[in-house]
CSV table of C-alpha atoms in Angstrom, one decimal:
chain,number,residue,atom,x,y,z
A,1,UNK,CA,-24.7,42.8,-15.9
A,2,UNK,CA,-25.7,44.7,-12.7
A,3,UNK,CA,-25.4,41.5,-10.6
A,4,UNK,CA,-22.0,40.7,-12.0
A,5,UNK,CA,-20.6,44.1,-11.4
A,6,UNK,CA,-21.9,44.1,-7.8
A,7,UNK,CA,-19.9,41.0,-7.0
A,8,UNK,CA,-16.6,42.3,-8.4
A,9,UNK,CA,-15.6,43.5,-5.0
A,10,UNK,CA,-15.1,39.9,-4.0
A,11,UNK,CA,-12.1,39.8,-6.4
A,12,UNK,CA,-10.4,43.0,-5.2
A,13,UNK,CA,-7.5,42.3,-2.9
A,14,UNK,CA,-5.8,44.3,-0.3
A,15,UNK,CA,-2.2,43.8,0.7
A,16,UNK,CA,-1.1,41.7,3.6
A,17,UNK,CA,-0.4,43.6,6.8
A,18,UNK,CA,1.9,41.1,8.4
A,19,UNK,CA,-0.8,39.2,10.3
A,20,UNK,CA,-0.6,35.9,8.5
A,21,UNK,CA,-0.8,32.7,10.7
A,22,UNK,CA,1.0,29.5,10.1
A,23,UNK,CA,0.4,25.8,10.8
A,24,UNK,CA,3.8,25.5,12.4
A,25,UNK,CA,6.4,28.0,13.6
A,26,UNK,CA,9.3,26.0,12.2
A,27,UNK,CA,9.3,23.6,9.3
A,28,UNK,CA,11.5,20.6,10.4
A,29,UNK,CA,12.5,18.3,7.5
A,30,UNK,CA,13.5,14.9,8.8
A,31,UNK,CA,17.2,13.9,8.6
A,32,UNK,CA,18.4,13.1,5.1
A,33,UNK,CA,21.6,11.8,3.6
A,34,UNK,CA,23.8,14.1,1.5
A,35,UNK,CA,22.7,14.4,-2.1
A,36,UNK,CA,19.5,12.4,-1.5
A,37,UNK,CA,16.2,14.3,-1.9
A,38,UNK,CA,14.0,14.6,1.1
A,39,UNK,CA,10.3,13.9,1.4
A,40,UNK,CA,7.9,16.8,0.8
A,41,UNK,CA,6.8,18.8,3.9
A,42,UNK,CA,3.8,21.1,4.2
A,43,UNK,CA,3.3,24.5,5.7
A,44,UNK,CA,-0.2,26.0,5.7
A,45,UNK,CA,-0.6,29.8,5.6
A,46,UNK,CA,-3.8,31.3,7.0
A,47,UNK,CA,-5.6,34.5,6.3
A,48,UNK,CA,-7.8,34.9,9.4
A,49,UNK,CA,-9.1,38.3,8.3
A,50,UNK,CA,-12.4,39.1,6.6
A,51,UNK,CA,-10.6,40.6,3.6
A,52,UNK,CA,-9.1,39.0,0.5
A,53,UNK,CA,-5.4,39.8,0.5
A,54,UNK,CA,-2.3,39.6,-1.7
A,55,UNK,CA,1.0,38.6,-0.2
A,56,UNK,CA,3.5,40.8,-2.0
A,57,UNK,CA,6.4,38.3,-1.8
A,58,UNK,CA,7.0,34.8,-0.6
A,59,UNK,CA,10.7,33.8,-0.9
A,60,UNK,CA,13.6,32.0,0.6
A,61,UNK,CA,16.1,34.2,2.5
A,62,UNK,CA,19.0,32.6,0.6
A,63,UNK,CA,17.2,33.2,-2.7
A,64,UNK,CA,18.2,31.2,-5.7
A,65,UNK,CA,21.3,29.9,-3.9
A,66,UNK,CA,19.1,28.0,-1.4
A,67,UNK,CA,19.0,24.3,-1.5
A,68,UNK,CA,15.4,24.3,-0.5
A,69,UNK,CA,12.7,24.0,-3.1
A,70,UNK,CA,9.2,25.5,-2.8
A,71,UNK,CA,5.8,24.9,-4.3
A,72,UNK,CA,3.2,27.5,-3.5
A,73,UNK,CA,-0.3,26.4,-4.4
A,74,UNK,CA,0.9,24.3,-7.3
A,75,UNK,CA,3.6,26.6,-8.6
A,76,UNK,CA,7.3,25.6,-8.2
A,77,UNK,CA,10.0,28.1,-7.5
A,78,UNK,CA,12.1,29.9,-4.9
A,79,UNK,CA,10.4,33.3,-4.9
A,80,UNK,CA,6.8,34.4,-5.7
A,81,UNK,CA,4.9,37.6,-6.0
A,82,UNK,CA,1.4,38.8,-5.3
A,83,UNK,CA,0.1,35.5,-3.9
A,84,UNK,CA,-3.7,35.8,-3.2
A,85,UNK,CA,-5.5,34.3,-0.2
A,86,UNK,CA,-9.2,34.8,0.1
A,87,UNK,CA,-10.8,36.0,3.4
A,88,UNK,CA,-10.7,33.3,6.1
A,89,UNK,CA,-8.9,30.9,3.8
A,90,UNK,CA,-5.5,29.4,3.4
A,91,UNK,CA,-2.8,28.3,1.0
A,92,UNK,CA,-0.4,25.4,1.0
A,93,UNK,CA,3.4,25.7,0.7
A,94,UNK,CA,5.4,22.5,0.0
A,95,UNK,CA,9.1,22.3,1.0
A,96,UNK,CA,11.8,19.8,0.1
A,97,UNK,CA,15.6,19.8,-0.2
A,98,UNK,CA,18.6,18.1,-1.6
A,99,UNK,CA,21.9,19.2,0.0
A,100,UNK,CA,25.6,18.4,-0.6
A,101,UNK,CA,27.4,18.2,2.7
A,102,UNK,CA,30.9,17.9,1.2
A,103,UNK,CA,31.9,21.6,1.3
A,104,UNK,CA,31.2,21.7,5.1
A,105,UNK,CA,33.8,19.0,5.9
A,106,UNK,CA,31.4,17.7,8.5
A,107,UNK,CA,29.7,14.3,9.0
A,108,UNK,CA,26.5,16.1,10.1
A,109,UNK,CA,25.4,19.6,9.3
A,110,UNK,CA,22.3,21.5,10.3
A,111,UNK,CA,21.1,23.2,7.2
A,112,UNK,CA,18.7,26.1,7.7
A,113,UNK,CA,17.0,28.9,5.7
A,114,UNK,CA,14.1,31.3,6.3
A,115,UNK,CA,10.8,31.3,4.5
A,116,UNK,CA,10.0,35.0,4.2
A,117,UNK,CA,6.5,36.6,3.7
A,118,UNK,CA,6.5,40.3,2.6
A,119,UNK,CA,9.2,42.7,3.8
A,120,UNK,CA,9.9,45.7,5.9
A,121,UNK,CA,7.6,46.3,8.8
A,122,UNK,CA,5.2,43.5,7.5
A,123,UNK,CA,8.0,40.9,7.3
A,124,UNK,CA,7.1,37.5,8.8
A,125,UNK,CA,9.5,34.5,8.8
A,126,UNK,CA,9.3,30.8,9.3
A,127,UNK,CA,12.6,28.9,9.8
A,128,UNK,CA,13.3,25.7,7.8
A,129,UNK,CA,15.6,23.2,9.4
A,130,UNK,CA,17.1,19.9,8.1
A,131,UNK,CA,19.8,17.7,9.5
A,132,UNK,CA,22.1,16.5,6.7
A,133,UNK,CA,24.2,13.4,7.2
A,134,UNK,CA,27.3,12.4,5.2
A,135,UNK,CA,27.6,8.7,4.3
A,136,UNK,CA,29.6,6.2,2.5
A,137,UNK,CA,27.6,5.3,-0.7
A,138,UNK,CA,28.1,1.9,-2.3
A,139,UNK,CA,26.5,1.1,-5.6
A,140,UNK,CA,26.8,-0.8,-8.8
A,141,UNK,CA,29.0,0.7,-11.6
A,142,UNK,CA,27.4,1.9,-14.8
A,143,UNK,CA,28.6,-0.1,-17.8
A,144,UNK,CA,29.6,1.2,-21.2
A,145,UNK,CA,26.1,0.5,-22.6
A,146,UNK,CA,24.5,2.5,-19.9
A,147,UNK,CA,23.2,-0.4,-17.9
A,148,UNK,CA,24.2,-1.1,-14.3
A,149,UNK,CA,26.4,-3.8,-13.0
A,150,UNK,CA,24.7,-7.1,-12.0
A,151,UNK,CA,25.4,-10.2,-10.0
A,152,UNK,CA,25.0,-13.7,-11.5
A,153,UNK,CA,22.8,-15.9,-9.3
A,154,UNK,CA,22.5,-19.0,-11.5
A,155,UNK,CA,20.2,-20.4,-14.2
A,156,UNK,CA,16.4,-20.7,-14.2
A,157,UNK,CA,14.6,-23.9,-15.2
A,158,UNK,CA,14.8,-22.9,-18.9
A,159,UNK,CA,18.5,-22.2,-18.8
A,160,UNK,CA,18.3,-18.4,-18.7
A,161,UNK,CA,20.6,-16.4,-16.5
A,162,UNK,CA,19.2,-15.1,-13.2
A,163,UNK,CA,20.8,-11.7,-12.3
A,164,UNK,CA,20.2,-9.0,-9.8
A,165,UNK,CA,21.5,-5.4,-9.8
A,166,UNK,CA,24.5,-5.5,-7.6
A,167,UNK,CA,28.3,-5.4,-7.2
A,168,UNK,CA,31.2,-7.2,-5.4
A,169,UNK,CA,32.7,-5.4,-2.5
A,170,UNK,CA,36.4,-4.7,-3.1
A,171,UNK,CA,39.1,-5.3,-0.5
A,172,UNK,CA,39.1,-1.7,0.6
A,173,UNK,CA,35.3,-1.9,1.2
A,174,UNK,CA,35.3,-5.0,3.4
A,175,UNK,CA,35.5,-3.2,6.8
A,176,UNK,CA,32.5,-1.1,7.8
A,177,UNK,CA,33.1,1.2,10.8
A,178,UNK,CA,31.0,3.7,12.7
A,179,UNK,CA,32.6,6.9,11.4
A,180,UNK,CA,29.8,7.4,8.8
A,181,UNK,CA,26.7,5.5,7.9
A,182,UNK,CA,26.7,3.3,4.8
A,183,UNK,CA,24.1,3.6,2.1
A,184,UNK,CA,23.9,0.6,-0.3
A,185,UNK,CA,22.2,0.6,-3.7
A,186,UNK,CA,21.6,-2.8,-5.2
A,187,UNK,CA,23.1,-5.9,-3.6
A,188,UNK,CA,26.6,-5.6,-2.0
A,189,UNK,CA,28.2,-9.1,-2.4
A,190,UNK,CA,31.0,-10.7,-0.5
A,191,UNK,CA,33.2,-12.9,-2.8
A,192,UNK,CA,34.8,-16.2,-2.1
A,193,UNK,CA,37.6,-16.2,0.6
A,194,UNK,CA,36.6,-12.7,1.6
A,195,UNK,CA,35.2,-11.5,5.0
A,196,UNK,CA,33.0,-8.5,5.5
A,197,UNK,CA,33.6,-7.2,9.0
A,198,UNK,CA,31.2,-4.7,10.5
A,199,UNK,CA,32.3,-2.9,13.7
A,200,UNK,CA,30.2,-2.0,16.7
A,201,UNK,CA,28.0,1.1,16.3
A,202,UNK,CA,27.9,0.9,12.5
A,203,UNK,CA,24.7,1.9,10.7
A,204,UNK,CA,23.9,0.4,7.3
A,205,UNK,CA,21.1,1.7,5.2
A,206,UNK,CA,19.7,-0.1,2.1
A,207,UNK,CA,17.9,1.6,-0.8
A,208,UNK,CA,14.6,0.1,-2.1
A,209,UNK,CA,15.2,-3.5,-3.5
A,210,UNK,CA,18.8,-3.5,-2.2
A,211,UNK,CA,20.5,-5.8,0.3
A,212,UNK,CA,23.6,-7.9,1.0
A,213,UNK,CA,24.7,-11.2,-0.5
A,214,UNK,CA,27.3,-13.4,1.1
A,215,UNK,CA,28.4,-15.6,-1.7
A,216,UNK,CA,30.0,-19.1,-1.7
A,217,UNK,CA,33.1,-19.1,0.4
A,218,UNK,CA,32.3,-15.6,1.8
A,219,UNK,CA,31.8,-14.6,5.4
A,220,UNK,CA,29.8,-12.0,7.3
A,221,UNK,CA,31.2,-10.9,10.7
A,222,UNK,CA,29.0,-8.5,12.6
A,223,UNK,CA,30.8,-7.3,15.8
A,224,UNK,CA,28.2,-5.2,17.6
A,225,UNK,CA,28.5,-5.0,21.4
A,226,UNK,CA,26.4,-4.2,24.4
A,227,UNK,CA,25.2,-0.5,24.5
A,228,UNK,CA,25.1,1.5,27.7
A,229,UNK,CA,22.2,3.7,26.4
A,230,UNK,CA,19.3,1.5,25.2
A,231,UNK,CA,17.6,4.5,23.6
A,232,UNK,CA,20.4,5.3,21.1
A,233,UNK,CA,22.0,1.8,21.1
A,234,UNK,CA,25.4,3.3,20.4
A,235,UNK,CA,27.2,0.0,20.0
A,236,UNK,CA,24.5,-1.9,18.2
A,237,UNK,CA,24.9,-2.6,14.5
A,238,UNK,CA,21.7,-1.5,12.7
A,239,UNK,CA,20.5,-2.5,9.2
A,240,UNK,CA,17.5,-0.6,7.9
A,241,UNK,CA,16.2,1.4,4.9
A,242,UNK,CA,17.7,4.6,3.7
A,243,UNK,CA,14.6,6.8,4.3
A,244,UNK,CA,15.2,8.5,7.6
A,245,UNK,CA,11.9,10.3,7.9
A,246,UNK,CA,10.1,9.6,11.3
A,247,UNK,CA,6.9,8.6,9.5
A,248,UNK,CA,8.8,5.8,7.8
A,249,UNK,CA,10.7,4.5,10.8
A,250,UNK,CA,8.4,1.5,11.2
A,251,UNK,CA,7.2,0.8,7.6
A,252,UNK,CA,8.0,-2.8,6.6
A,253,UNK,CA,9.4,-3.8,3.2
A,254,UNK,CA,11.6,-0.8,2.5
A,255,UNK,CA,14.5,-2.9,1.3
A,256,UNK,CA,15.4,-6.4,0.3
A,257,UNK,CA,17.3,-8.9,2.5
A,258,UNK,CA,20.5,-10.2,4.0
A,259,UNK,CA,21.2,-13.3,2.0
A,260,UNK,CA,23.7,-15.9,3.4
A,261,UNK,CA,23.8,-18.0,0.3
A,262,UNK,CA,24.6,-21.7,-0.1
A,263,UNK,CA,28.3,-22.2,0.7
A,264,UNK,CA,28.8,-19.1,2.8
A,265,UNK,CA,31.0,-19.9,5.8
A,266,UNK,CA,31.2,-19.2,9.5
A,267,UNK,CA,28.9,-16.2,9.5
A,268,UNK,CA,28.8,-14.7,13.0
A,269,UNK,CA,26.5,-12.0,14.2
A,270,UNK,CA,26.4,-10.3,17.6
A,271,UNK,CA,24.3,-7.3,18.6
A,272,UNK,CA,22.6,-6.7,15.3
A,273,UNK,CA,19.2,-5.1,14.7
A,274,UNK,CA,17.5,-5.7,11.3
A,275,UNK,CA,14.3,-3.8,10.7
A,276,UNK,CA,11.8,-3.0,7.9
A,277,UNK,CA,13.2,-5.4,5.3
A,278,UNK,CA,11.1,-7.4,2.9
A,279,UNK,CA,12.8,-10.7,4.2
A,280,UNK,CA,15.0,-10.0,7.2
A,281,UNK,CA,17.5,-12.8,6.6
A,282,UNK,CA,17.7,-15.7,4.2
A,283,UNK,CA,20.1,-18.4,5.4
A,284,UNK,CA,20.9,-21.3,3.0
A,285,UNK,CA,22.9,-24.5,3.2
A,286,UNK,CA,24.4,-26.8,5.8
A,287,UNK,CA,27.8,-25.9,7.1
A,288,UNK,CA,30.8,-27.4,5.4
A,289,UNK,CA,32.9,-27.0,8.6
A,290,UNK,CA,32.5,-27.6,12.3
A,291,UNK,CA,31.2,-24.1,12.7
A,292,UNK,CA,27.4,-23.5,11.9
A,293,UNK,CA,26.4,-21.6,8.8
A,294,UNK,CA,25.2,-18.8,11.1
A,295,UNK,CA,25.9,-18.1,14.7
A,296,UNK,CA,23.7,-15.3,15.9
A,297,UNK,CA,23.6,-13.7,19.4
A,298,UNK,CA,22.0,-10.8,21.1
A,299,UNK,CA,20.2,-9.7,18.0
A,300,UNK,CA,16.7,-8.6,16.9
A,301,UNK,CA,15.0,-8.9,13.6
A,302,UNK,CA,11.5,-7.4,13.3
A,303,UNK,CA,9.0,-5.7,11.0
A,304,UNK,CA,9.9,-7.7,7.9
A,305,UNK,CA,7.2,-7.6,5.2
A,306,UNK,CA,7.3,-11.5,4.9
A,307,UNK,CA,9.7,-13.5,7.1
A,308,UNK,CA,12.3,-12.4,9.7
A,309,UNK,CA,14.6,-15.4,9.3
A,310,UNK,CA,14.1,-18.0,6.5
A,311,UNK,CA,16.5,-20.9,6.9
A,312,UNK,CA,16.6,-23.3,4.0
A,313,UNK,CA,18.3,-26.6,4.9
A,314,UNK,CA,20.8,-24.7,6.9
A,315,UNK,CA,22.5,-24.7,10.3
A,316,UNK,CA,21.9,-22.0,12.9
A,317,UNK,CA,22.9,-21.6,16.5
A,318,UNK,CA,21.1,-18.8,18.2
A,319,UNK,CA,21.0,-17.3,21.7
A,320,UNK,CA,19.4,-14.2,23.1
A,321,UNK,CA,17.6,-13.5,19.8
A,322,UNK,CA,14.3,-11.7,19.3
A,323,UNK,CA,12.3,-12.5,16.1
A,324,UNK,CA,9.4,-10.2,16.2
A,325,UNK,CA,6.6,-9.0,14.0
A,326,UNK,CA,6.5,-10.1,10.4
A,327,UNK,CA,4.0,-10.2,7.6
A,328,UNK,CA,4.0,-14.0,7.5
A,329,UNK,CA,6.4,-15.9,9.7
A,330,UNK,CA,8.9,-14.8,12.4
A,331,UNK,CA,11.1,-17.9,11.9
A,332,UNK,CA,10.7,-20.4,9.0
A,333,UNK,CA,13.0,-23.4,8.8
A,334,UNK,CA,12.3,-25.4,5.6
A,335,UNK,CA,13.9,-28.3,3.7
A,336,UNK,CA,15.3,-29.6,7.0
A,337,UNK,CA,18.5,-28.5,8.5
A,338,UNK,CA,20.0,-28.3,12.0
A,339,UNK,CA,19.0,-25.6,14.5
A,340,UNK,CA,19.5,-24.7,18.1
A,341,UNK,CA,17.7,-21.7,19.7
A,342,UNK,CA,18.3,-20.9,23.4
A,343,UNK,CA,16.6,-18.0,25.2
A,344,UNK,CA,15.0,-16.8,22.1
A,345,UNK,CA,11.7,-14.8,21.8
A,346,UNK,CA,9.8,-15.7,18.7
A,347,UNK,CA,6.7,-13.5,18.9
A,348,UNK,CA,4.6,-12.3,16.0
A,349,UNK,CA,2.0,-9.6,16.7
A,350,UNK,CA,1.7,-8.3,13.1
A,351,UNK,CA,-0.9,-5.6,12.8
A,352,UNK,CA,-0.4,-4.3,9.3
A,353,UNK,CA,-2.9,-6.7,7.6
A,354,UNK,CA,-3.8,-10.4,7.4
A,355,UNK,CA,-1.2,-12.9,8.4
A,356,UNK,CA,-1.4,-16.5,7.3
A,357,UNK,CA,1.8,-17.8,8.7
A,358,UNK,CA,2.6,-18.8,12.3
A,359,UNK,CA,5.3,-17.3,14.4
A,360,UNK,CA,7.4,-20.5,14.0
A,361,UNK,CA,7.2,-22.9,11.1
A,362,UNK,CA,9.3,-26.1,10.7
A,363,UNK,CA,9.3,-28.5,7.7
A,364,UNK,CA,11.5,-31.0,6.0
A,365,UNK,CA,10.4,-30.3,2.5
A,366,UNK,CA,9.7,-27.6,-0.1
A,367,UNK,CA,7.7,-27.4,-3.3
A,368,UNK,CA,9.6,-26.0,-6.3
A,369,UNK,CA,8.4,-24.0,-9.2
A,370,UNK,CA,7.4,-27.1,-11.1
A,371,UNK,CA,5.3,-28.2,-8.2
A,372,UNK,CA,7.7,-31.0,-7.4
A,373,UNK,CA,8.5,-31.8,-3.8
A,374,UNK,CA,12.1,-31.7,-2.5
A,375,UNK,CA,12.9,-33.2,0.9
A,376,UNK,CA,15.7,-32.7,3.4
A,377,UNK,CA,16.4,-34.1,6.8
A,378,UNK,CA,15.5,-32.0,9.8
A,379,UNK,CA,18.5,-33.2,11.8
A,380,UNK,CA,17.5,-31.2,14.8
A,381,UNK,CA,15.4,-28.2,15.8
A,382,UNK,CA,15.9,-27.6,19.5
A,383,UNK,CA,14.2,-24.8,21.4
A,384,UNK,CA,15.2,-24.3,25.0
A,385,UNK,CA,14.0,-21.5,27.3
A,386,UNK,CA,12.2,-20.0,24.3
A,387,UNK,CA,8.9,-18.1,23.9
A,388,UNK,CA,6.7,-18.8,20.8
A,389,UNK,CA,3.8,-16.4,20.9
A,390,UNK,CA,1.7,-14.1,18.8
A,391,UNK,CA,-1.7,-12.7,18.1
A,392,UNK,CA,-3.3,-15.6,16.3
A,393,UNK,CA,-4.6,-18.8,18.0
A,394,UNK,CA,-1.9,-21.2,16.8
A,395,UNK,CA,1.7,-20.0,16.5
A,396,UNK,CA,3.5,-23.3,15.7
A,397,UNK,CA,3.3,-25.1,12.3
A,398,UNK,CA,5.0,-28.5,11.9
A,399,UNK,CA,5.0,-29.9,8.4
A,400,UNK,CA,6.7,-33.2,7.6
A,401,UNK,CA,7.0,-35.4,4.5
A,402,UNK,CA,7.9,-39.1,4.5
A,403,UNK,CA,11.4,-40.0,3.3
A,404,UNK,CA,13.2,-37.4,5.5
A,405,UNK,CA,13.8,-37.2,9.2
A,406,UNK,CA,11.9,-34.7,11.3
A,407,UNK,CA,13.5,-34.2,14.8
A,408,UNK,CA,12.6,-31.4,17.1
A,409,UNK,CA,12.3,-30.6,20.8
A,410,UNK,CA,10.9,-27.9,23.0
A,411,UNK,CA,12.3,-27.7,26.5
A,412,UNK,CA,11.2,-25.3,29.2
A,413,UNK,CA,9.5,-23.1,26.6
A,414,UNK,CA,6.3,-21.2,26.3
A,415,UNK,CA,4.0,-21.9,23.4
A,416,UNK,CA,0.7,-20.4,22.2
A,417,UNK,CA,-1.3,-23.1,20.5
A,418,UNK,CA,-5.1,-23.1,20.8
A,419,UNK,CA,-6.6,-25.9,18.7
A,420,UNK,CA,-10.0,-24.4,18.7
A,421,UNK,CA,-11.6,-26.9,16.4
A,422,UNK,CA,-9.6,-29.9,17.4
A,423,UNK,CA,-8.0,-29.9,14.0
A,424,UNK,CA,-4.7,-31.3,15.3
A,425,UNK,CA,-6.1,-33.6,18.1
A,426,UNK,CA,-5.0,-36.8,16.3
A,427,UNK,CA,-1.7,-35.4,14.9
A,428,UNK,CA,1.2,-37.0,17.0
A,429,UNK,CA,3.5,-34.1,16.3
A,430,UNK,CA,1.2,-31.9,18.4
A,431,UNK,CA,0.9,-34.3,21.3
A,432,UNK,CA,2.2,-31.9,23.9
A,433,UNK,CA,2.5,-34.7,26.5
A,434,UNK,CA,5.1,-36.6,24.4
A,435,UNK,CA,8.5,-36.2,26.1
A,436,UNK,CA,10.3,-37.0,22.9
A,437,UNK,CA,9.1,-33.7,21.6
A,438,UNK,CA,8.1,-31.6,24.6
A,439,UNK,CA,9.8,-31.3,27.9
A,440,UNK,CA,8.2,-28.9,30.4
A,441,UNK,CA,6.2,-27.1,27.9
A,442,UNK,CA,4.0,-24.1,29.1
A,443,UNK,CA,0.9,-23.8,26.9
A,444,UNK,CA,-1.1,-20.7,26.4
A,445,UNK,CA,0.0,-18.6,29.3
A,446,UNK,CA,0.3,-14.8,29.3
A,447,UNK,CA,3.7,-13.5,28.2
A,448,UNK,CA,2.7,-9.9,29.1
A,449,UNK,CA,5.0,-8.2,26.6
A,450,UNK,CA,5.2,-4.5,27.2
A,451,UNK,CA,4.5,-3.0,23.7
A,452,UNK,CA,4.3,-5.5,20.8
A,453,UNK,CA,3.1,-2.8,18.4
A,454,UNK,CA,6.4,-1.1,18.7
A,455,UNK,CA,8.5,-4.3,18.9
A,456,UNK,CA,9.2,-3.9,22.6
A,457,UNK,CA,9.3,-7.6,23.8
A,458,UNK,CA,10.3,-6.9,27.4
A,459,UNK,CA,8.1,-8.9,29.7
A,460,UNK,CA,5.9,-7.3,32.4
A,461,UNK,CA,5.5,-8.1,36.0
A,462,UNK,CA,2.6,-10.5,35.3
A,463,UNK,CA,4.4,-12.6,32.7
A,464,UNK,CA,4.3,-16.3,33.3
A,465,UNK,CA,7.8,-16.5,31.9
A,466,UNK,CA,9.4,-15.0,35.0
A,467,UNK,CA,11.7,-17.4,37.0
A,468,UNK,CA,10.7,-20.6,35.3
A,469,UNK,CA,13.6,-21.1,32.8
A,470,UNK,CA,15.9,-24.1,32.9
A,471,UNK,CA,18.9,-23.0,35.0
A,472,UNK,CA,21.4,-25.3,33.3
A,473,UNK,CA,20.6,-23.9,29.9
A,474,UNK,CA,20.6,-20.4,31.4
A,475,UNK,CA,24.1,-20.9,32.7
A,476,UNK,CA,25.2,-21.4,29.1
A,477,UNK,CA,23.9,-17.9,28.3
A,478,UNK,CA,24.4,-16.1,31.7
A,479,UNK,CA,23.5,-12.6,30.4
A,480,UNK,CA,20.3,-11.6,28.6
A,481,UNK,CA,20.2,-9.6,25.4
A,482,UNK,CA,20.7,-6.3,27.3
A,483,UNK,CA,23.4,-7.6,29.6
A,484,UNK,CA,21.3,-8.5,32.7
A,485,UNK,CA,22.4,-11.5,34.7
A,486,UNK,CA,20.1,-14.5,34.6
A,487,UNK,CA,22.0,-17.1,36.5
A,488,UNK,CA,19.9,-17.0,39.7
A,489,UNK,CA,16.3,-17.3,38.7
A,490,UNK,CA,16.2,-17.1,35.0
A,491,UNK,CA,13.2,-16.1,32.9
A,492,UNK,CA,12.1,-17.7,29.7
A,493,UNK,CA,12.9,-15.7,26.5
A,494,UNK,CA,15.6,-13.3,25.4
A,495,UNK,CA,14.9,-10.6,28.1
A,496,UNK,CA,15.0,-10.8,31.8
A,497,UNK,CA,12.3,-9.1,33.7
A,498,UNK,CA,13.4,-5.9,35.5
A,499,UNK,CA,11.3,-3.9,37.9
A,500,UNK,CA,10.7,-0.5,36.2
């Protein structure tokens, strides 16, 4: 009894005297879209004194009208009284928000409030700041039974329907511009005989497990253009996830894919950046016209959780393209097809875990769900003035099956392929002296990329790629991805070296 009463002074609190300290002087919440909840942010409040204290009040200046939400040491609310902090201890305050920008009539609005501790002469304040962005939200409708609209993809091997959550874009939704960002929930589909046009500077954000589906007879037209400011890329079209927090800016697998399905027509992409998808782009089917299934120029796809571009028996013409880091393969062409890549950088320096795939994979077959092999002619896969590189020993995989053609060439290209155990020494496909397959191939030389971890595939001054590209091919693509002239002494890859 005597011992217990002698310790009771440890539980007697004095009042705060306005000398609290904070882990930050302003709580900045990252940019969020209107009516979408933010992540949770933390403020730590310190009592540096030798006395246990009570904070008489902790509250938001806007009170119950504030769009910020607080949680103080596990208790949710917007105002709190008599919050204790032990001597030389601290408490956590968690902050989040959801804000409707509509009443402001602005596309962007800086929403602020004050987190207030105590009052009068002891008042201490910490500002809270969030940039709110308006957006065009596109999503499936809710059906009468409460379920969401879906898209029919076909039948499985047992005759059951395959569906994904999604919707067909209406005529008034088929022109995306740069006035506001677009946020897509589910898969936005382009129907037969319809063209989705995306203008320069447009930003498209996809929610988790969402994407874009270009259906049979539909077309995707991305009309990005060269930007004058490489930091903000004002004329680039950008596809990415809908979480705008800085901490998530380079997290792969945040959304689904761009799916150019079998029968889609004349898809043309210029100055597009695709980042942080599960599968950057799935391209299916040979062209049914004189124009390839996909023509892609001056574009980058990187940080996909699996594959950046997966082409399945398709037809692609590409120039000035960067296919960067991916969880498996940067470029996979399976079941044959017809492909031409000029001044393309295919470089996989994935660092988020184990990677089994190579940067580039070519094959003329696939194995289906019943473990049956399907073959398709690889009519051509031509790589000219390209870089194939990465952080594993072999960055090229060639897989062929009898019964289908397998035609490929590498001309004036750099390739990383170190056959450390002579596993491929007797495989004629990897006979790098065979001019039918390889013409002026540069093996295992240093590309000297500037910052592969951050998808910066500019080449440095010691890069072997400098000045050794084929000039005739370079004349067909006279400017690099950033608009630099390459007609005099062209470099291999998508980017010309510039002295910094």
